[in-house]
Amino acid sequence: MPSRPSLRELAKMIDHSLLHPTTTDEDIARGCALAVKYNVATACIKPYAIPMVKALLAGSDVAVCPVIAFPHGNSATAIKVAEAEAEALAGGTEIDMVVNIGKVLGGDWAYVSDEIDAVNQTVVANGAILKVIFENDYLQQAARTPLTPCRRQASGRVRYQALACRSASSQRAGEMLC
């Protein structure tokens, strides 16, 4: 039987989200203090806050995790690539990208995979890690099932770290996709 993770190991599995549209800079500062106190993996933030959050987390083991195409993934691939590069260069060490939900629902797996690869190549070239969000609130089981092969295909081509997570933007809790 596998051992249970320690509290530190468990904390390092948590991305502390500071993404609500009404989150102020003061809220972000308080959230970063909380992230440092509990030594979580990352503070997930709005891109404009990278310099502030980088300063607030300096000296800690908490990574800066800005988002791109958040919350719906509707940006064109070229825009996602440009955002990813700018965020990595600004100090984002883990970049969270929302997949194009419409392309997932339409079954255009080549588009989804190519988009993930394009963004990932940029992120890795700039010394960061890409995590991919599949907004499960919008996806029925039929659309979620092919996501695993899509992730595996992408992971075979380039260094790639994907995190499939539950809905990050909705008030309703989505299911965890593993």
Coordinates of C-alpha atoms in Angstrom, one line a residue:
M1 CA 0.0 0.0 0.0
P2 CA 1.4 3.4 -0.9
S3 CA 2.4 5.7 1.9
R4 CA 0.4 8.8 2.6
P5 CA 2.1 12.1 1.6
S6 CA 3.4 14.3 4.3
L7 CA 1.9 17.7 4.9
R8 CA 4.8 19.3 3.1
E9 CA 4.4 16.9 0.1
L10 CA 0.7 17.6 0.0
A11 CA 1.2 21.4 0.2
K12 CA 3.6 21.1 -2.8
M13 CA 0.7 19.6 -4.8
I14 CA -1.4 22.8 -4.3
D15 CA -1.6 25.8 -6.7
H16 CA -3.0 28.7 -4.7
S17 CA -5.5 30.5 -7.1
L18 CA -5.6 34.2 -6.9
L19 CA -7.6 34.6 -10.2
H20 CA -11.1 35.8 -9.3
P21 CA -12.0 38.8 -11.4
T22 CA -12.5 40.9 -8.3
T23 CA -9.2 40.1 -6.7
T24 CA -7.3 43.3 -5.9
D25 CA -3.6 43.8 -5.5
E26 CA -4.1 43.8 -1.7
D27 CA -5.9 40.4 -2.0
I28 CA -3.0 39.1 -4.1
A29 CA -0.5 40.2 -1.4
R30 CA -2.5 38.5 1.3
G31 CA -2.8 35.4 -0.9
C32 CA 0.9 35.3 -1.5
A33 CA 1.6 35.6 2.2
L34 CA -0.7 32.6 2.8
A35 CA 1.0 30.7 -0.1
V36 CA 4.4 31.3 1.6
K37 CA 3.1 30.4 5.1
Y38 CA 1.9 27.0 3.9
N39 CA 4.7 26.6 1.3
V40 CA 2.4 25.5 -1.5
A41 CA 3.6 24.8 -5.0
T42 CA 2.6 28.0 -6.7
A43 CA 0.6 31.2 -6.5
C44 CA -1.6 31.3 -9.7
I45 CA -2.0 34.9 -10.7
K46 CA -3.2 37.3 -13.4
P47 CA -0.4 38.1 -15.8
Y48 CA -0.1 41.8 -14.9
A49 CA 0.8 40.9 -11.3
I50 CA 4.0 38.9 -12.2
P51 CA 6.5 41.6 -11.0
M52 CA 4.6 42.2 -7.7
V53 CA 4.2 38.5 -7.0
K54 CA 7.8 37.7 -7.9
A55 CA 8.9 40.3 -5.3
L56 CA 6.4 39.0 -2.7
L57 CA 7.5 35.4 -3.2
A58 CA 11.3 36.2 -3.3
G59 CA 13.2 33.9 -1.0
S60 CA 10.4 31.4 -0.7
D61 CA 9.9 28.0 -2.4
V62 CA 6.6 29.1 -3.9
A63 CA 6.6 29.4 -7.7
V64 CA 5.0 32.2 -9.8
C65 CA 2.3 30.8 -12.0
P66 CA 0.6 33.2 -14.4
V67 CA -2.3 32.1 -16.7
I68 CA -2.8 32.5 -20.4
A69 CA -6.1 32.4 -22.3
F70 CA -7.9 32.3 -19.0
P71 CA -10.6 31.4 -18.3
H72 CA -12.1 30.1 -21.6
G73 CA -9.1 29.3 -23.8
N74 CA -10.5 31.2 -26.8
S75 CA -7.3 33.1 -27.8
A76 CA -5.7 32.2 -31.1
T77 CA -2.6 30.0 -30.8
A78 CA -0.3 32.9 -31.8
I79 CA -1.7 35.0 -29.0
K80 CA -1.2 32.2 -26.5
V81 CA 2.4 31.7 -27.7
A82 CA 3.1 35.5 -27.3
E83 CA 1.5 35.5 -23.9
A84 CA 3.4 32.5 -22.8
E85 CA 6.7 34.0 -23.9
A86 CA 6.0 37.4 -22.2
E87 CA 5.0 35.7 -19.0
A88 CA 8.0 33.4 -18.9
L89 CA 10.3 36.3 -19.6
A90 CA 8.6 38.4 -16.9
G91 CA 9.3 35.7 -14.3
G92 CA 6.6 33.1 -14.5
T93 CA 8.1 29.7 -13.8
E94 CA 4.9 27.7 -14.4
I95 CA 2.5 28.8 -17.0
D96 CA -1.1 27.6 -16.9
M97 CA -2.9 27.6 -20.3
V98 CA -6.6 26.8 -20.9
V99 CA -7.2 24.7 -23.9
N100 CA -9.5 25.9 -26.6
I101 CA -12.8 24.4 -25.3
G102 CA -14.6 24.8 -28.6
K103 CA -12.0 22.8 -30.4
V104 CA -12.1 20.1 -27.7
L105 CA -15.9 19.9 -28.0
G106 CA -15.7 19.8 -31.8
G107 CA -13.2 17.0 -31.6
D108 CA -10.4 18.8 -33.4
W109 CA -7.6 17.0 -31.6
A110 CA -5.0 17.9 -34.1
Y111 CA -5.6 21.6 -33.4
V112 CA -5.6 21.0 -29.6
S113 CA -2.4 19.0 -29.7
D114 CA -0.6 21.4 -32.1
E115 CA -1.6 24.4 -29.9
I116 CA -0.3 22.7 -26.7
D117 CA 3.0 21.8 -28.5
A118 CA 3.4 25.4 -29.9
V119 CA 2.9 27.0 -26.4
N120 CA 5.0 24.3 -24.7
Q121 CA 7.9 24.8 -27.0
T122 CA 7.9 28.5 -26.2
V123 CA 7.5 28.0 -22.5
V124 CA 10.3 25.4 -22.3
A125 CA 12.6 27.6 -24.5
N126 CA 12.2 30.3 -21.9
G127 CA 12.9 28.1 -18.9
A128 CA 9.4 27.6 -17.6
I129 CA 7.0 24.7 -17.3
L130 CA 3.6 24.5 -19.0
K131 CA 0.5 23.2 -17.3
V132 CA -2.7 22.7 -19.3
I133 CA -6.1 23.3 -17.9
F134 CA -9.1 21.5 -19.3
E135 CA -12.2 23.3 -18.1
N136 CA -14.3 20.3 -17.2
D137 CA -17.4 22.2 -16.4
Y138 CA -17.8 22.7 -20.1
L139 CA -16.8 19.2 -21.2
Q140 CA -19.1 16.2 -21.0
Q141 CA -17.4 12.8 -20.5
A142 CA -17.4 12.1 -24.2
A143 CA -15.2 15.2 -24.8
R144 CA -12.9 14.4 -21.8
T145 CA -12.1 10.9 -22.7
P146 CA -9.8 11.7 -25.7
L147 CA -7.9 14.3 -23.7
T148 CA -5.6 11.7 -22.2
P149 CA -4.3 10.4 -25.5
C150 CA -3.9 14.0 -26.7
R151 CA -1.7 14.8 -23.7
R152 CA 0.3 11.6 -24.2
Q153 CA 0.9 12.4 -27.9
A154 CA 2.1 15.8 -27.0
S155 CA 4.3 14.5 -24.3
G156 CA 6.0 12.2 -26.7
R157 CA 7.2 15.0 -28.9
V158 CA 8.7 17.6 -26.5
R159 CA 9.5 18.0 -22.8
Y160 CA 6.1 18.6 -21.5
Q161 CA 4.3 18.8 -18.1
A162 CA 0.6 18.9 -18.3
L163 CA -1.8 19.3 -15.5
A164 CA -5.4 18.4 -16.2
C165 CA -7.4 20.1 -13.5
R166 CA -11.0 20.8 -12.6
S167 CA -12.7 24.0 -13.6
A168 CA -10.6 26.8 -12.4
S169 CA -13.0 29.6 -13.4
S170 CA -16.4 28.4 -12.6
Q171 CA -18.4 28.7 -9.3
R172 CA -19.5 25.1 -9.8
A173 CA -16.9 22.5 -8.9
G174 CA -15.9 20.4 -11.9
E175 CA -14.7 16.8 -11.7
M176 CA -11.0 16.1 -11.4
L177 CA -9.6 14.6 -14.6
C178 CA -6.6 12.3 -14.0

